[in-house]
């Protein structure tokens, strides 16, 4: 099977793997409520099956997201400007930070301690990398006649993720706002490469 055919499924696999892990492990953890508790609680130190969740929910989807970003970078035309190239690198960084959230789990006994702060830092790098990457890549693609749809989609995903992560925190419970940001990332991942299939 060629990379062109595999490309269609990389982001979708990452998105489905993440969402399935969140729903499945959340359902199996007694007292866990999706609208009340943060996703990271499923992988926190001392929580049952935390290591498995971190691998399936953060590390593997993050690694797949890195591959998607690299495949996007390789599809950029030779005349691509700095915005598209830097944007693809920011998306690669976002995938790395997403995987790092699984390697640096929360410490429920000390939410303000070093381990928890590292996890929070990884989350912040992820969301900033994703928002900056999609906005830069989307703006760059809007200048190409054959890439308007992918460009609009990337811009919409980045703006929606920024709104969810930073604009809705005071209006919605933090776990719901965080899940909206994750949803923007998952939807973009699932469609990013298929939208560029003709490039």
PDB file of N, CA and C in Angstrom, residues 25 29 116 122 148 158 164:
ATOM      1  N   UNK A  25     -12.034   4.519  28.560  1.00  0.00           N
ATOM      2  CA  UNK A  25     -11.424   4.550  29.887  1.00  0.00           C
ATOM      3  C   UNK A  25     -12.255   5.383  30.856  1.00  0.00           C
ATOM      4  N   UNK A  29     -13.875   3.989  34.560  1.00  0.00           N
ATOM      5  CA  UNK A  29     -13.376   4.563  35.812  1.00  0.00           C
ATOM      6  C   UNK A  29     -14.557   5.033  36.652  1.00  0.00           C
ATOM      7  N   UNK A 116       2.786  17.803  37.703  1.00  0.00           N
ATOM      8  CA  UNK A 116       1.546  18.369  37.168  1.00  0.00           C
ATOM      9  C   UNK A 116       1.818  19.609  36.327  1.00  0.00           C
ATOM     10  N   UNK A 122       2.989  20.900  28.758  1.00  0.00           N
ATOM     11  CA  UNK A 122       2.848  20.137  27.514  1.00  0.00           C
ATOM     12  C   UNK A 122       1.521  20.462  26.845  1.00  0.00           C
ATOM     13  N   UNK A 148      -7.752  26.296  -1.556  1.00  0.00           N
ATOM     14  CA  UNK A 148      -8.626  27.170  -0.780  1.00  0.00           C
ATOM     15  C   UNK A 148      -9.405  26.393   0.274  1.00  0.00           C
ATOM     16  N   UNK A 158      -8.175  26.151  13.577  1.00  0.00           N
ATOM     17  CA  UNK A 158      -7.299  26.894  14.483  1.00  0.00           C
ATOM     18  C   UNK A 158      -8.036  27.944  15.290  1.00  0.00           C
ATOM     19  N   UNK A 164     -12.014  27.855  21.998  1.00  0.00           N
ATOM     20  CA  UNK A 164     -12.339  26.869  23.028  1.00  0.00           C
ATOM     21  C   UNK A 164     -11.319  26.882  24.161  1.00  0.00           C
TER      22      UNK A 164
END
